[in-house]
Amino acid sequence: MNSTINSKHTLLLVDDERLVLATLAQGLSKAGYAVNTAESVDEAEALLASGERPDLVILDVSMPGRNGLELAERLHSFDHIPFLLLTAYSDQAIVEQAAACGALGYLVKPVDTRQLVPAIEAALARAAELRSLRMTGQQLQNALDGEREISIAVGITMVQYRLGRKAAFELLRKTARSQSRRLAELAIDVIKASEALNLGR
């Protein structure tokens, strides 16, 4: 395993060819990246299991035993770690597989540092965009969930206190403010209390 310190981004190179691995790792370290290496999918997975979270993985497709596409699936689906694929030949089927498993790009070997750096920078920029979109999507979902829960809690309060919608909402808002809580949190408690009462009947 190879590493440098005080670099802008951390990379994980996965390739079963030691000479390729050593050459690329050295060139990318000189280019200012912190570089870790793995000679197989199993070794890369062991690094990830130990808590290693690279900013980008550069992954050879064809390796003995488990191939790079198996690791690509895990990186994309579970870890959300961006990756580039390296392949020994240009093949439409490989391109399609790479796109399907979420690769941010693929390069045909042999590659050198001068070719890799622009591809790495483009992939890192795209990964940042995707991360931002994912966060925005999650925030939107949380807001929608909160709105739904508040609406249900308002309905429960209307029935319980025989109030109109506006008065029920104001009562919930006033209660949340007096308890220094978010309205969505209070709404969840109102729903839980109502469910508990219904179960007790």
mmCIF file of C-alpha atoms in Angstrom:
data_model
loop_
_atom_site.group_PDB
_atom_site.id
_atom_site.type_symbol
_atom_site.label_atom_id
_atom_site.label_comp_id
_atom_site.label_asym_id
_atom_site.label_seq_id
_atom_site.Cartn_x
_atom_site.Cartn_y
_atom_site.Cartn_z
ATOM 1 C CA MET A 1 0.000 0.000 0.000
ATOM 2 C CA ASN A 2 1.256 3.442 -0.938
ATOM 3 C CA SER A 3 0.332 6.851 0.466
ATOM 4 C CA THR A 4 1.405 10.464 0.510
ATOM 5 C CA ILE A 5 0.319 13.176 2.919
ATOM 6 C CA ASN A 6 -1.125 16.703 2.597
ATOM 7 C CA SER A 7 -2.731 16.118 -0.799
ATOM 8 C CA LYS A 8 -5.896 17.629 -2.178
ATOM 9 C CA HIS A 9 -7.715 14.355 -2.893
ATOM 10 C CA THR A 10 -7.344 10.700 -1.944
ATOM 11 C CA LEU A 11 -7.325 8.091 -4.696
ATOM 12 C CA LEU A 12 -7.512 4.309 -4.565
ATOM 13 C CA LEU A 13 -5.901 2.510 -7.518
ATOM 14 C CA VAL A 14 -6.977 -1.109 -8.077
ATOM 15 C CA ASP A 15 -5.017 -3.135 -10.648
ATOM 16 C CA ASP A 16 -3.505 -6.617 -10.586
ATOM 17 C CA GLU A 17 -0.487 -5.502 -12.677
ATOM 18 C CA ARG A 18 2.097 -4.393 -10.123
ATOM 19 C CA LEU A 19 4.209 -2.397 -12.564
ATOM 20 C CA VAL A 20 1.162 -0.432 -13.817
ATOM 21 C CA LEU A 21 0.041 0.116 -10.222
ATOM 22 C CA ALA A 22 3.450 1.336 -9.046
ATOM 23 C CA THR A 23 3.968 3.613 -12.079
ATOM 24 C CA LEU A 24 0.533 5.248 -11.825
ATOM 25 C CA ALA A 25 0.753 5.577 -8.042
ATOM 26 C CA GLN A 26 4.123 7.312 -8.301
ATOM 27 C CA GLY A 27 2.971 9.668 -11.067
ATOM 28 C CA LEU A 28 -0.274 10.589 -9.300
ATOM 29 C CA SER A 29 1.541 11.135 -5.987
ATOM 30 C CA LYS A 30 3.854 13.577 -7.761
ATOM 31 C CA ALA A 31 0.758 15.277 -9.226
ATOM 32 C CA GLY A 32 -0.374 16.026 -5.661
ATOM 33 C CA TYR A 33 -2.829 13.240 -4.835
ATOM 34 C CA ALA A 34 -2.746 10.956 -1.794
ATOM 35 C CA VAL A 35 -2.655 7.487 -3.334
ATOM 36 C CA ASN A 36 -3.549 4.086 -1.903
ATOM 37 C CA THR A 37 -3.247 0.912 -3.966
ATOM 38 C CA ALA A 38 -4.802 -2.556 -4.065
ATOM 39 C CA GLU A 39 -3.878 -5.498 -6.292
ATOM 40 C CA SER A 40 -7.295 -7.184 -6.234
ATOM 41 C CA VAL A 41 -10.988 -6.615 -5.571
ATOM 42 C CA ASP A 42 -10.631 -8.460 -2.240
ATOM 43 C CA GLU A 43 -7.760 -6.201 -1.149
ATOM 44 C CA ALA A 44 -9.748 -3.096 -2.156
ATOM 45 C CA GLU A 45 -12.796 -4.333 -0.214
ATOM 46 C CA ALA A 46 -10.614 -4.970 2.849
ATOM 47 C CA LEU A 47 -9.433 -1.331 2.645
ATOM 48 C CA LEU A 48 -13.025 -0.089 2.401
ATOM 49 C CA ALA A 49 -14.070 -2.334 5.299
ATOM 50 C CA SER A 50 -11.307 -0.781 7.428
ATOM 51 C CA GLY A 51 -12.944 2.637 6.949
ATOM 52 C CA GLU A 52 -10.917 3.916 3.986
ATOM 53 C CA ARG A 53 -13.051 6.371 1.990
ATOM 54 C CA PRO A 54 -11.191 7.607 -1.101
ATOM 55 C CA ASP A 55 -12.497 10.566 -3.067
ATOM 56 C CA LEU A 56 -12.172 8.504 -6.250
ATOM 57 C CA VAL A 57 -11.373 4.880 -7.154
ATOM 58 C CA ILE A 58 -9.532 4.064 -10.389
ATOM 59 C CA LEU A 59 -10.358 0.468 -11.137
ATOM 60 C CA ASP A 60 -9.125 -2.063 -13.678
ATOM 61 C CA VAL A 61 -11.997 -4.036 -15.219
ATOM 62 C CA SER A 62 -10.167 -7.290 -16.027
ATOM 63 C CA MET A 63 -8.480 -8.935 -13.052
ATOM 64 C CA PRO A 64 -8.037 -12.575 -12.051
ATOM 65 C CA GLY A 65 -10.758 -13.865 -9.732
ATOM 66 C CA ARG A 66 -13.358 -11.185 -9.106
ATOM 67 C CA ASN A 67 -13.362 -8.514 -11.796
ATOM 68 C CA GLY A 68 -13.554 -4.762 -11.403
ATOM 69 C CA LEU A 69 -17.250 -4.553 -12.287
ATOM 70 C CA GLU A 70 -18.133 -6.480 -9.104
ATOM 71 C CA LEU A 71 -16.372 -3.845 -6.999
ATOM 72 C CA ALA A 72 -17.917 -1.111 -9.158
ATOM 73 C CA GLU A 73 -21.406 -2.315 -8.175
ATOM 74 C CA ARG A 74 -20.538 -2.056 -4.492
ATOM 75 C CA LEU A 75 -18.909 1.365 -4.840
ATOM 76 C CA HIS A 76 -21.957 2.729 -6.644
ATOM 77 C CA SER A 77 -24.803 1.072 -4.719
ATOM 78 C CA PHE A 78 -23.551 0.918 -1.132
ATOM 79 C CA ASP A 79 -20.642 3.274 -0.589
ATOM 80 C CA HIS A 80 -21.518 6.035 -3.113
ATOM 81 C CA ILE A 81 -17.803 6.321 -3.890
ATOM 82 C CA PRO A 82 -17.143 7.663 -7.413
ATOM 83 C CA PHE A 83 -14.925 5.652 -9.731
ATOM 84 C CA LEU A 84 -13.262 5.504 -13.143
ATOM 85 C CA LEU A 85 -12.751 2.223 -14.988
ATOM 86 C CA LEU A 86 -9.585 1.158 -16.791
ATOM 87 C CA THR A 87 -9.895 -1.409 -19.573
ATOM 88 C CA ALA A 88 -7.325 -3.094 -21.791
ATOM 89 C CA TYR A 89 -9.405 -2.574 -24.936
ATOM 90 C CA SER A 90 -12.221 -0.374 -26.219
ATOM 91 C CA ASP A 91 -15.400 -2.432 -26.333
ATOM 92 C CA GLN A 92 -18.981 -1.170 -26.623
ATOM 93 C CA ALA A 93 -20.229 -3.825 -24.184
ATOM 94 C CA ILE A 94 -17.678 -2.677 -21.574
ATOM 95 C CA VAL A 95 -18.694 0.962 -22.136
ATOM 96 C CA GLU A 96 -22.351 0.049 -21.582
ATOM 97 C CA GLN A 97 -21.530 -1.998 -18.466
ATOM 98 C CA ALA A 98 -19.401 0.863 -17.124
ATOM 99 C CA ALA A 99 -22.262 3.331 -17.614
ATOM 100 C CA ALA A 100 -24.822 0.926 -16.109
ATOM 101 C CA CYS A 101 -22.798 0.467 -12.918
ATOM 102 C CA GLY A 102 -22.312 4.215 -12.442
ATOM 103 C CA ALA A 103 -18.766 4.821 -13.712
ATOM 104 C CA LEU A 104 -17.880 8.495 -14.164
ATOM 105 C CA GLY A 105 -15.707 7.560 -17.123
ATOM 106 C CA TYR A 106 -13.449 4.899 -18.538
ATOM 107 C CA LEU A 107 -9.968 4.903 -20.019
ATOM 108 C CA VAL A 108 -8.281 2.428 -22.349
ATOM 109 C CA LYS A 109 -4.898 1.145 -21.160
ATOM 110 C CA PRO A 110 -2.062 1.878 -21.361
ATOM 111 C CA VAL A 111 -2.584 5.206 -19.597
ATOM 112 C CA ASP A 112 -0.101 7.604 -18.087
ATOM 113 C CA THR A 113 -0.383 10.365 -15.495
ATOM 114 C CA ARG A 114 -0.829 13.100 -18.113
ATOM 115 C CA GLN A 115 -3.937 11.324 -19.460
ATOM 116 C CA LEU A 116 -5.260 10.416 -16.023
ATOM 117 C CA VAL A 117 -5.115 13.797 -14.275
ATOM 118 C CA PRO A 118 -7.691 15.572 -16.521
ATOM 119 C CA ALA A 119 -9.986 12.515 -16.308
ATOM 120 C CA ILE A 120 -9.597 12.448 -12.498
ATOM 121 C CA GLU A 121 -10.353 16.164 -12.156
ATOM 122 C CA ALA A 122 -13.430 15.863 -14.403
ATOM 123 C CA ALA A 123 -14.649 12.830 -12.423
ATOM 124 C CA LEU A 124 -14.134 14.592 -9.074
ATOM 125 C CA ALA A 125 -16.074 17.649 -10.314
ATOM 126 C CA ARG A 126 -18.925 15.430 -11.550
ATOM 127 C CA ALA A 127 -18.905 13.486 -8.247
ATOM 128 C CA ALA A 128 -19.265 16.768 -6.315
ATOM 129 C CA GLU A 129 -22.270 17.714 -8.476
ATOM 130 C CA LEU A 130 -23.912 14.316 -7.908
ATOM 131 C CA ARG A 131 -23.274 14.505 -4.143
ATOM 132 C CA SER A 132 -24.900 17.944 -4.035
ATOM 133 C CA LEU A 133 -27.922 16.662 -5.988
ATOM 134 C CA ARG A 134 -28.239 13.672 -3.629
ATOM 135 C CA MET A 135 -28.168 15.974 -0.584
ATOM 136 C CA THR A 136 -30.740 18.331 -2.135
ATOM 137 C CA GLY A 137 -32.974 15.352 -2.936
ATOM 138 C CA GLN A 138 -32.710 14.088 0.645
ATOM 139 C CA GLN A 139 -33.483 17.538 2.067
ATOM 140 C CA LEU A 140 -36.535 17.786 -0.197
ATOM 141 C CA GLN A 141 -37.711 14.331 0.889
ATOM 142 C CA ASN A 142 -37.271 15.261 4.555
ATOM 143 C CA ALA A 143 -39.277 18.454 4.003
ATOM 144 C CA LEU A 144 -42.067 16.525 2.248
ATOM 145 C CA ASP A 145 -42.124 13.923 5.043
ATOM 146 C CA GLY A 146 -42.325 16.723 7.612
ATOM 147 C CA GLU A 147 -45.192 18.422 5.743
ATOM 148 C CA ARG A 148 -47.102 15.127 5.566
ATOM 149 C CA GLU A 149 -46.663 14.465 9.296
ATOM 150 C CA ILE A 150 -47.746 18.016 10.198
ATOM 151 C CA SER A 151 -50.843 17.637 8.014
ATOM 152 C CA ILE A 152 -51.789 14.360 9.755
ATOM 153 C CA ALA A 153 -51.173 15.884 13.212
ATOM 154 C CA VAL A 154 -53.388 18.868 12.288
ATOM 155 C CA GLY A 155 -56.153 16.434 11.310
ATOM 156 C CA ILE A 156 -55.828 14.568 14.621
ATOM 157 C CA THR A 157 -55.915 17.870 16.562
ATOM 158 C CA MET A 158 -59.018 19.007 14.630
ATOM 159 C CA VAL A 159 -60.903 15.846 15.634
ATOM 160 C CA GLN A 160 -59.587 15.768 19.201
ATOM 161 C CA TYR A 161 -60.357 19.411 20.039
ATOM 162 C CA ARG A 162 -63.180 19.999 17.523
ATOM 163 C CA LEU A 163 -61.240 22.809 15.857
ATOM 164 C CA GLY A 164 -61.020 24.098 12.315
ATOM 165 C CA ARG A 165 -57.840 23.417 10.314
ATOM 166 C CA LYS A 166 -56.324 26.871 10.885
ATOM 167 C CA ALA A 167 -57.024 26.826 14.651
ATOM 168 C CA ALA A 168 -55.631 23.290 14.971
ATOM 169 C CA PHE A 169 -52.458 24.308 13.119
ATOM 170 C CA GLU A 170 -52.057 27.408 15.332
ATOM 171 C CA LEU A 171 -52.482 25.283 18.477
ATOM 172 C CA LEU A 172 -49.770 22.874 17.321
ATOM 173 C CA ARG A 173 -47.447 25.734 16.351
ATOM 174 C CA LYS A 174 -47.970 27.487 19.697
ATOM 175 C CA THR A 175 -47.317 24.221 21.586
ATOM 176 C CA ALA A 176 -44.137 23.546 19.592
ATOM 177 C CA ARG A 177 -42.897 27.096 20.268
ATOM 178 C CA SER A 178 -43.622 26.854 24.009
ATOM 179 C CA GLN A 179 -41.636 23.594 24.159
ATOM 180 C CA SER A 180 -38.828 25.017 21.960
ATOM 181 C CA ARG A 181 -39.295 22.189 19.463
ATOM 182 C CA ARG A 182 -39.680 21.916 15.730
ATOM 183 C CA LEU A 183 -43.265 21.570 14.552
ATOM 184 C CA ALA A 184 -42.422 18.382 12.625
ATOM 185 C CA GLU A 185 -41.078 16.747 15.845
ATOM 186 C CA LEU A 186 -44.251 17.609 17.762
ATOM 187 C CA ALA A 187 -46.341 16.293 14.855
ATOM 188 C CA ILE A 188 -44.603 12.896 15.083
ATOM 189 C CA ASP A 189 -45.375 12.733 18.822
ATOM 190 C CA VAL A 190 -49.041 13.630 18.197
ATOM 191 C CA ILE A 191 -49.296 10.849 15.598
ATOM 192 C CA LYS A 192 -47.607 8.323 17.915
ATOM 193 C CA ALA A 193 -49.888 9.260 20.822
ATOM 194 C CA SER A 194 -52.959 8.880 18.598
ATOM 195 C CA GLU A 195 -51.752 5.469 17.355
ATOM 196 C CA ALA A 196 -51.117 4.347 20.950
ATOM 197 C CA LEU A 197 -54.657 5.357 21.944
ATOM 198 C CA ASN A 198 -56.134 3.496 18.964
ATOM 199 C CA LEU A 199 -54.155 0.376 19.850
ATOM 200 C CA GLY A 200 -55.426 0.560 23.418
ATOM 201 C CA ARG A 201 -59.051 0.436 22.346
#
